[in-house]
PDB file of C-alpha atoms and ligand atoms in Angstrom:
ATOM      1  CA  MET A   1      94.636 291.080 174.068  1.00 64.00           C
ATOM      2  CA  SER A   2      92.236 290.379 176.235  1.00 68.00           C
ATOM      3  CA  VAL A   3      93.985 288.594 180.221  1.00 84.00           C
ATOM      4  CA  MET A   4      91.713 286.692 182.603  1.00 92.00           C
ATOM      5  CA  THR A   5      90.775 288.071 185.515  1.00 94.00           C
ATOM      6  CA  ARG A   6      90.975 286.817 189.147  1.00 95.00           C
ATOM      7  CA  ALA A   7      87.233 286.810 189.211  1.00 96.00           C
ATOM      8  CA  ASP A   8      86.935 285.395 186.493  1.00 96.00           C
ATOM      9  CA  HIS A   9      89.168 282.807 187.751  1.00 95.00           C
ATOM     10  CA  LEU A  10      87.114 282.565 191.179  1.00 96.00           C
ATOM     11  CA  THR A  11      83.582 282.556 190.351  1.00 97.00           C
ATOM     12  CA  PHE A  12      84.653 279.170 186.905  1.00 95.00           C
ATOM     13  CA  LEU A  13      85.969 278.049 190.447  1.00 95.00           C
ATOM     14  CA  ARG A  14      82.255 278.281 192.244  1.00 96.00           C
ATOM     15  CA  ARG A  15      79.902 277.525 189.574  1.00 96.00           C
ATOM     16  CA  ALA A  16      82.563 274.070 189.080  1.00 94.00           C
ATOM     17  CA  ILE A  17      82.395 273.979 192.731  1.00 95.00           C
ATOM     18  CA  ARG A  18      78.100 273.226 192.897  1.00 95.00           C
ATOM     19  CA  ARG A  19      77.951 271.994 190.010  1.00 93.00           C
ATOM     20  CA  PRO A  20      80.323 270.072 188.268  1.00 91.00           C
ATOM     21  CA  ASP A  21      78.221 268.313 186.154  1.00 90.00           C
ATOM     22  CA  LEU A  22      78.344 270.757 183.867  1.00 89.00           C
ATOM     23  CA  LEU A  23      81.725 272.008 184.678  1.00 89.00           C
ATOM     24  CA  ALA A  24      83.860 268.781 184.456  1.00 84.00           C
ATOM     25  CA  THR A  25      87.134 270.662 185.266  1.00 88.00           C
ATOM     26  CA  PRO A  26      87.388 273.457 187.838  1.00 89.00           C
ATOM     27  CA  PHE A  27      89.926 274.992 185.911  1.00 91.00           C
ATOM     28  CA  VAL A  28      89.752 277.526 182.934  1.00 94.00           C
ATOM     29  CA  THR A  29      91.116 277.252 179.771  1.00 93.00           C
ATOM     30  CA  GLY A  30      94.764 277.832 179.513  1.00 92.00           C
ATOM     31  CA  PRO A  31      96.022 281.303 178.083  1.00 92.00           C
ATOM     32  CA  ARG A  32      97.927 279.151 175.722  1.00 90.00           C
ATOM     33  CA  LEU A  33      94.576 276.501 174.665  1.00 91.00           C
ATOM     34  CA  ALA A  34      92.406 279.667 174.150  1.00 94.00           C
ATOM     35  CA  ARG A  35      94.651 281.375 171.599  1.00 93.00           C
ATOM     36  CA  ASP A  36      95.240 277.797 169.858  1.00 92.00           C
ATOM     37  CA  ILE A  37      91.902 276.586 169.326  1.00 93.00           C
ATOM     38  CA  ALA A  38      90.173 280.541 168.605  1.00 95.00           C
ATOM     39  CA  LYS A  39      92.959 280.102 165.280  1.00 95.00           C
ATOM     40  CA  VAL A  40      90.959 278.617 162.921  1.00 95.00           C
ATOM     41  CA  ILE A  41      89.188 281.618 162.874  1.00 97.00           C
ATOM     42  CA  PRO A  42      91.529 284.195 160.055  1.00 95.00           C
ATOM     43  CA  ARG A  43      93.121 286.421 161.923  1.00 95.00           C
ATOM     44  CA  GLY A  44      91.065 289.651 160.931  1.00 96.00           C
ATOM     45  CA  SER A  45      87.610 288.584 159.319  1.00 94.00           C
ATOM     46  CA  SER A  46      84.225 288.420 158.874  1.00 95.00           C
ATOM     47  CA  SER A  47      82.729 285.040 159.863  1.00 95.00           C
ATOM     48  CA  THR A  48      80.303 284.631 162.012  1.00 98.00           C
ATOM     49  CA  VAL A  49      81.482 282.483 164.394  1.00 98.00           C
ATOM     50  CA  VAL A  50      79.474 280.333 167.716  1.00 98.00           C
ATOM     51  CA  GLU A  51      81.297 279.220 170.588  1.00 98.00           C
ATOM     52  CA  LEU A  52      79.120 276.618 172.316  1.00 98.00           C
ATOM     53  CA  GLY A  53      79.381 276.865 176.552  1.00 98.00           C
ATOM     54  CA  ALA A  54      82.249 279.743 176.959  1.00 98.00           C
ATOM     55  CA  GLY A  55      82.148 280.321 180.780  1.00 97.00           C
ATOM     56  CA  THR A  56      83.718 283.121 181.798  1.00 98.00           C
ATOM     57  CA  GLY A  57      85.213 283.647 179.009  1.00 97.00           C
ATOM     58  CA  ALA A  58      88.678 281.967 178.727  1.00 97.00           C
ATOM     59  CA  MET A  59      87.839 281.435 174.694  1.00 97.00           C
ATOM     60  CA  SER A  60      85.737 283.973 174.578  1.00 98.00           C
ATOM     61  CA  ASP A  61      88.493 287.142 174.345  1.00 96.00           C
ATOM     62  CA  PRO A  62      90.932 285.267 171.612  1.00 97.00           C
ATOM     63  CA  ILE A  63      88.027 284.615 169.738  1.00 98.00           C
ATOM     64  CA  ARG A  64      87.113 288.389 170.387  1.00 97.00           C
ATOM     65  CA  ASP A  65      90.945 289.142 168.935  1.00 96.00           C
ATOM     66  CA  ARG A  66      90.439 287.761 165.739  1.00 97.00           C
ATOM     67  CA  LEU A  67      87.903 288.967 164.549  1.00 97.00           C
ATOM     68  CA  ALA A  68      86.596 292.171 162.634  1.00 97.00           C
ATOM     69  CA  PRO A  69      84.318 294.640 164.485  1.00 95.00           C
ATOM     70  CA  ASP A  70      81.023 293.579 161.268  1.00 96.00           C
ATOM     71  CA  ALA A  71      81.810 289.245 162.547  1.00 98.00           C
ATOM     72  CA  ARG A  72      79.142 288.590 164.853  1.00 98.00           C
ATOM     73  CA  HIS A  73      80.068 286.586 167.830  1.00 98.00           C
ATOM     74  CA  LEU A  74      77.020 284.321 169.231  1.00 98.00           C
ATOM     75  CA  ALA A  75      78.081 282.341 172.077  1.00 98.00           C
ATOM     76  CA  VAL A  76      75.642 279.652 174.324  1.00 98.00           C
ATOM     77  CA  GLU A  77      76.212 279.055 178.006  1.00 98.00           C
ATOM     78  CA  ILE A  78      74.076 277.073 180.366  1.00 98.00           C
ATOM     79  CA  ASP A  79      74.432 277.782 183.958  1.00 98.00           C
ATOM     80  CA  PRO A  80      72.971 280.961 184.513  1.00 98.00           C
ATOM     81  CA  ASP A  81      76.251 282.619 186.993  1.00 98.00           C
ATOM     82  CA  LEU A  82      78.899 282.368 184.488  1.00 98.00           C
ATOM     83  CA  VAL A  83      75.746 283.820 181.970  1.00 98.00           C
ATOM     84  CA  ALA A  84      75.654 286.430 183.968  1.00 98.00           C
ATOM     85  CA  HIS A  85      79.203 287.244 184.708  1.00 98.00           C
ATOM     86  CA  LEU A  86      80.068 287.266 181.432  1.00 98.00           C
ATOM     87  CA  ARG A  87      76.660 289.807 180.689  1.00 98.00           C
ATOM     88  CA  THR A  88      78.960 291.937 183.205  1.00 97.00           C
ATOM     89  CA  SER A  89      82.608 291.474 182.285  1.00 97.00           C
ATOM     90  CA  ARG A  90      82.420 291.788 178.569  1.00 97.00           C
ATOM     91  CA  PRO A  91      79.023 293.478 177.454  1.00 97.00           C
ATOM     92  CA  TRP A  92      80.397 293.475 173.915  1.00 96.00           C
ATOM     93  CA  LEU A  93      79.357 289.423 174.392  1.00 97.00           C
ATOM     94  CA  GLU A  94      76.215 289.033 171.935  1.00 98.00           C
ATOM     95  CA  LEU A  95      75.231 286.416 174.333  1.00 98.00           C
ATOM     96  CA  VAL A  96      72.486 283.255 174.421  1.00 98.00           C
ATOM     97  CA  HIS A  97      71.291 281.352 177.576  1.00 98.00           C
ATOM     98  CA  GLY A  98      70.378 278.029 177.237  1.00 98.00           C
ATOM     99  CA  ASP A  99      71.126 274.997 176.077  1.00 98.00           C
ATOM    100  CA  ALA A 100      74.081 274.252 173.310  1.00 98.00           C
ATOM    101  CA  LEU A 101      71.851 270.396 172.779  1.00 98.00           C
ATOM    102  CA  ASP A 102      69.582 273.132 171.314  1.00 98.00           C
ATOM    103  CA  PHE A 103      72.207 274.694 168.331  1.00 98.00           C
ATOM    104  CA  THR A 104      69.544 274.754 165.427  1.00 97.00           C
ATOM    105  CA  THR A 105      66.472 276.034 167.358  1.00 98.00           C
ATOM    106  CA  ILE A 106      69.517 278.943 168.984  1.00 98.00           C
ATOM    107  CA  LEU A 107      71.379 279.785 165.184  1.00 98.00           C
ATOM    108  CA  ASP A 108      67.362 279.820 164.084  1.00 97.00           C
ATOM    109  CA  ASP A 109      66.060 281.772 166.721  1.00 98.00           C
ATOM    110  CA  ALA A 110      69.777 284.086 165.988  1.00 98.00           C
ATOM    111  CA  GLY A 111      69.049 284.525 162.589  1.00 97.00           C
ATOM    112  CA  ILE A 112      72.094 282.576 161.575  1.00 97.00           C
ATOM    113  CA  GLY A 113      71.770 280.034 158.410  1.00 96.00           C
ATOM    114  CA  THR A 114      76.251 278.622 158.398  1.00 97.00           C
ATOM    115  CA  VAL A 115      78.146 279.259 160.891  1.00 98.00           C
ATOM    116  CA  ASP A 116      81.973 279.776 159.438  1.00 98.00           C
ATOM    117  CA  VAL A 117      82.783 278.562 162.853  1.00 98.00           C
ATOM    118  CA  VAL A 118      82.091 275.734 166.288  1.00 98.00           C
ATOM    119  CA  ILE A 119      84.426 276.245 169.007  1.00 98.00           C
ATOM    120  CA  CYS A 120      83.376 274.279 171.706  1.00 97.00           C
ATOM    121  CA  SER A 121      84.701 273.157 174.659  1.00 95.00           C
ATOM    122  CA  LEU A 122      81.208 271.251 176.318  1.00 95.00           C
ATOM    123  CA  PRO A 123      82.391 268.655 178.576  1.00 92.00           C
ATOM    124  CA  TRP A 124      82.013 266.394 176.237  1.00 89.00           C
ATOM    125  CA  ALA A 125      82.852 263.463 178.185  1.00 84.00           C
ATOM    126  CA  LEU A 126      79.354 263.974 180.484  1.00 87.00           C
ATOM    127  CA  PHE A 127      76.882 264.352 177.690  1.00 89.00           C
ATOM    128  CA  PRO A 128      75.524 260.737 176.538  1.00 91.00           C
ATOM    129  CA  ALA A 129      76.725 259.381 173.528  1.00 89.00           C
ATOM    130  CA  ALA A 130      73.661 260.336 171.651  1.00 94.00           C
ATOM    131  CA  GLN A 131      73.218 263.596 172.620  1.00 95.00           C
ATOM    132  CA  ARG A 132      76.590 263.849 171.563  1.00 93.00           C
ATOM    133  CA  ARG A 133      76.689 262.466 168.614  1.00 94.00           C
ATOM    134  CA  ALA A 134      73.354 264.153 167.806  1.00 96.00           C
ATOM    135  CA  LEU A 135      74.899 267.930 168.611  1.00 97.00           C
ATOM    136  CA  LEU A 136      77.876 266.655 166.166  1.00 97.00           C
ATOM    137  CA  ARG A 137      75.334 266.509 163.742  1.00 98.00           C
ATOM    138  CA  ASP A 138      73.788 269.896 163.739  1.00 98.00           C
ATOM    139  CA  ILE A 139      77.287 271.240 164.067  1.00 98.00           C
ATOM    140  CA  SER A 140      78.170 269.580 160.639  1.00 98.00           C
ATOM    141  CA  GLY A 141      74.789 270.830 158.762  1.00 98.00           C
ATOM    142  CA  ARG A 142      74.742 273.839 159.357  1.00 98.00           C
ATOM    143  CA  LEU A 143      78.641 274.236 158.639  1.00 98.00           C
ATOM    144  CA  ALA A 144      79.730 276.756 155.872  1.00 97.00           C
ATOM    145  CA  PRO A 145      81.538 273.883 153.497  1.00 96.00           C
ATOM    146  CA  ASP A 146      85.019 276.070 153.704  1.00 96.00           C
ATOM    147  CA  GLY A 147      83.806 276.085 157.437  1.00 97.00           C
ATOM    148  CA  ALA A 148      86.286 274.309 160.726  1.00 97.00           C
ATOM    149  CA  PHE A 149      84.794 272.749 163.989  1.00 98.00           C
ATOM    150  CA  SER A 150      87.318 273.344 167.029  1.00 97.00           C
ATOM    151  CA  THR A 151      87.009 271.358 170.632  1.00 96.00           C
ATOM    152  CA  ILE A 152      88.989 270.651 173.194  1.00 92.00           C
ATOM    153  CA  THR A 153      89.375 267.308 175.438  1.00 87.00           C
ATOM    154  CA  THR A 154      90.466 267.172 178.274  1.00 79.00           C
ATOM    155  CA  TRP A 155      92.503 264.378 180.042  1.00 69.00           C
ATOM    156  CA  MET A 156      89.803 263.647 182.673  1.00 64.00           C
ATOM    157  CA  ALA A 157      87.302 262.359 180.152  1.00 62.00           C
ATOM    158  CA  LEU A 158      87.447 258.595 179.961  1.00 65.00           C
ATOM    159  CA  PRO A 159      89.841 257.999 177.852  1.00 71.00           C
ATOM    160  CA  GLY A 160      86.384 255.572 176.168  1.00 71.00           C
ATOM    161  CA  ARG A 161      84.320 258.314 175.733  1.00 76.00           C
ATOM    162  CA  VAL A 162      87.158 260.504 174.125  1.00 79.00           C
ATOM    163  CA  ARG A 163      87.437 257.339 171.307  1.00 84.00           C
ATOM    164  CA  ASP A 164      83.675 257.887 171.015  1.00 86.00           C
ATOM    165  CA  LEU A 165      84.051 261.515 170.237  1.00 90.00           C
ATOM    166  CA  ARG A 166      86.868 260.519 167.858  1.00 91.00           C
ATOM    167  CA  GLY A 167      84.651 258.004 166.386  1.00 93.00           C
ATOM    168  CA  ALA A 168      81.543 260.834 166.012  1.00 94.00           C
ATOM    169  CA  LEU A 169      83.764 263.797 164.363  1.00 97.00           C
ATOM    170  CA  GLY A 170      85.201 261.116 162.183  1.00 97.00           C
ATOM    171  CA  ASP A 171      80.994 260.280 161.139  1.00 97.00           C
ATOM    172  CA  VAL A 172      80.069 263.840 160.375  1.00 98.00           C
ATOM    173  CA  PHE A 173      83.709 265.543 159.470  1.00 98.00           C
ATOM    174  CA  ASP A 174      85.908 264.458 156.275  1.00 98.00           C
ATOM    175  CA  GLU A 175      88.652 265.853 157.569  1.00 98.00           C
ATOM    176  CA  VAL A 176      89.509 265.458 162.348  1.00 97.00           C
ATOM    177  CA  VAL A 177      92.592 266.997 163.186  1.00 96.00           C
ATOM    178  CA  GLU A 178      94.166 266.352 166.619  1.00 92.00           C
ATOM    179  CA  THR A 179      97.155 268.045 168.149  1.00 86.00           C
ATOM    180  CA  ALA A 180      99.256 266.604 171.057  1.00 81.00           C
ATOM    181  CA  THR A 181      98.071 266.816 174.185  1.00 83.00           C
ATOM    182  CA  VAL A 182      99.394 270.699 176.009  1.00 82.00           C
ATOM    183  CA  TRP A 183     101.075 269.459 179.078  1.00 84.00           C
ATOM    184  CA  LEU A 184     101.057 272.823 179.924  1.00 82.00           C
ATOM    185  CA  ASN A 185      97.241 273.188 180.449  1.00 80.00           C
ATOM    186  CA  PRO A 186      95.576 273.176 183.681  1.00 81.00           C
ATOM    187  CA  PRO A 187      94.263 269.636 182.766  1.00 81.00           C
ATOM    188  CA  PRO A 188      96.046 268.845 180.213  1.00 86.00           C
ATOM    189  CA  ALA A 189      94.767 268.648 176.688  1.00 88.00           C
ATOM    190  CA  ARG A 190      94.246 267.977 172.958  1.00 89.00           C
ATOM    191  CA  LEU A 191      92.575 270.103 170.432  1.00 93.00           C
ATOM    192  CA  PHE A 192      90.401 268.775 167.393  1.00 95.00           C
ATOM    193  CA  VAL A 193      90.307 271.002 164.674  1.00 97.00           C
ATOM    194  CA  CYS A 194      87.456 269.066 162.187  1.00 98.00           C
ATOM    195  CA  ARG A 195      86.899 270.847 158.336  1.00 98.00           C
ATOM    196  CA  ARG A 196      84.871 269.565 155.318  1.00 98.00           C
ATOM    197  CA  PRO A 197      80.981 268.627 157.361  1.00 98.00           C
ATOM    198  CA  LEU A 198      80.052 265.327 155.561  1.00 97.00           C
ATOM    199  CA  VAL A 199      76.419 266.235 157.058  1.00 96.00           C
ATOM    200  CA  PRO A 200      73.959 267.828 154.177  1.00 90.00           C
ATOM    201  CA  PRO A 201      72.662 271.544 155.194  1.00 87.00           C
ATOM    202  CA  SER A 202      68.553 270.566 155.061  1.00 65.00           C
ATOM    203  CA  SER A 203      69.035 266.923 156.666  1.00 54.00           C
TER     204      SER A 203
HETATM  205  C1  LIG B 301      85.038 272.818 180.463  1.00 67.87           C
HETATM  206  S1  LIG B 301      84.237 274.192 180.675  1.00 67.87           S
HETATM  207  C2  LIG B 301      84.868 275.592 179.794  1.00 67.87           C
HETATM  208  C3  LIG B 301      84.580 276.588 180.378  1.00 67.87           C
HETATM  209  C4  LIG B 301      85.492 277.794 178.776  1.00 67.87           C
HETATM  210  N1  LIG B 301      84.942 278.129 178.160  1.00 67.87           N
HETATM  211  C5  LIG B 301      87.116 277.170 178.490  1.00 67.87           C
HETATM  212  O1  LIG B 301      87.494 277.405 178.040  1.00 67.87           O
HETATM  213  O2  LIG B 301      87.654 278.163 180.087  1.00 67.87           O
HETATM  214  C6  LIG B 301      82.515 274.319 179.798  1.00 67.87           C
HETATM  215  C7  LIG B 301      81.502 275.215 180.388  1.00 67.87           C
HETATM  216  O3  LIG B 301      80.428 274.135 179.049  1.00 67.87           O
HETATM  217  C8  LIG B 301      79.251 274.882 179.835  1.00 67.87           C
HETATM  218  N2  LIG B 301      78.017 273.626 179.146  1.00 67.87           N
HETATM  219  C9  LIG B 301      77.756 272.507 179.847  1.00 67.87           C
HETATM  220  N3  LIG B 301      77.052 271.926 179.384  1.00 67.87           N
HETATM  221  C10 LIG B 301      76.290 272.834 178.389  1.00 67.87           C
HETATM  222  C11 LIG B 301      74.945 272.760 178.357  1.00 67.87           C
HETATM  223  N4  LIG B 301      74.965 271.178 177.529  1.00 67.87           N
HETATM  224  N5  LIG B 301      74.902 273.849 176.653  1.00 67.87           N
HETATM  225  C12 LIG B 301      75.432 274.960 177.356  1.00 67.87           C
HETATM  226  N6  LIG B 301      77.141 275.038 178.349  1.00 67.87           N
HETATM  227  C13 LIG B 301      76.723 273.818 178.401  1.00 67.87           C
HETATM  228  C14 LIG B 301      79.251 274.878 180.833  1.00 67.87           C
HETATM  229  O4  LIG B 301      78.926 275.146 182.107  1.00 67.87           O
HETATM  230  C15 LIG B 301      80.284 275.324 181.187  1.00 67.87           C
HETATM  231  O5  LIG B 301      80.772 276.293 180.861  1.00 67.87           O
END
């Protein structure tokens, strides 16, 4: 089992100070919540997993822990310093330096058709509503029928934005399960697990 290092935390904090518009929080996701979010992946599975907003790897490690050696784990991160950190600290990670909003192109370029699991810790509240909805539509349209999409929102998100996210998730997934707030995570956060994509694959 991997553990976040001091360098992981410090790198994240440094980038959060420089780019609060991208990172949204000075804290990496806590180990308990990160493990919980990864549990949508069946243990030992050979799935194709896409991770959006990898940061310094807080979720990458527990995702890896659940995957079989022949699984595929593609991570997307927009911040160049975080990408450089991940390339050094987690050389095993298949990493794309890019914008998660280009989800479809990134998957096409990587030769990924259908995805089994998408795990996301993007700062949803900072995205304009139209971009948020477009990305969720793209994700729903690429997920396998029995696939899962798991994401978090933190307390730092305004209630109106969280309401909009909840509505947007309900528009593109048949099942949206929301956990209670995990108070021990800094900052407190909740998890959404979504199944049965409603967007047809070709649209
Ligand atoms: C709240 S942090 C989460 C980081 C890490 N996954 C964790 O749980 O600690 C959000 C991450 O999403 C990245 N990010 C923000 N906007 C992005 C975008 N449009 N495309 C890809 N990554 C993005 C940020 O650079 C940051 O690493």
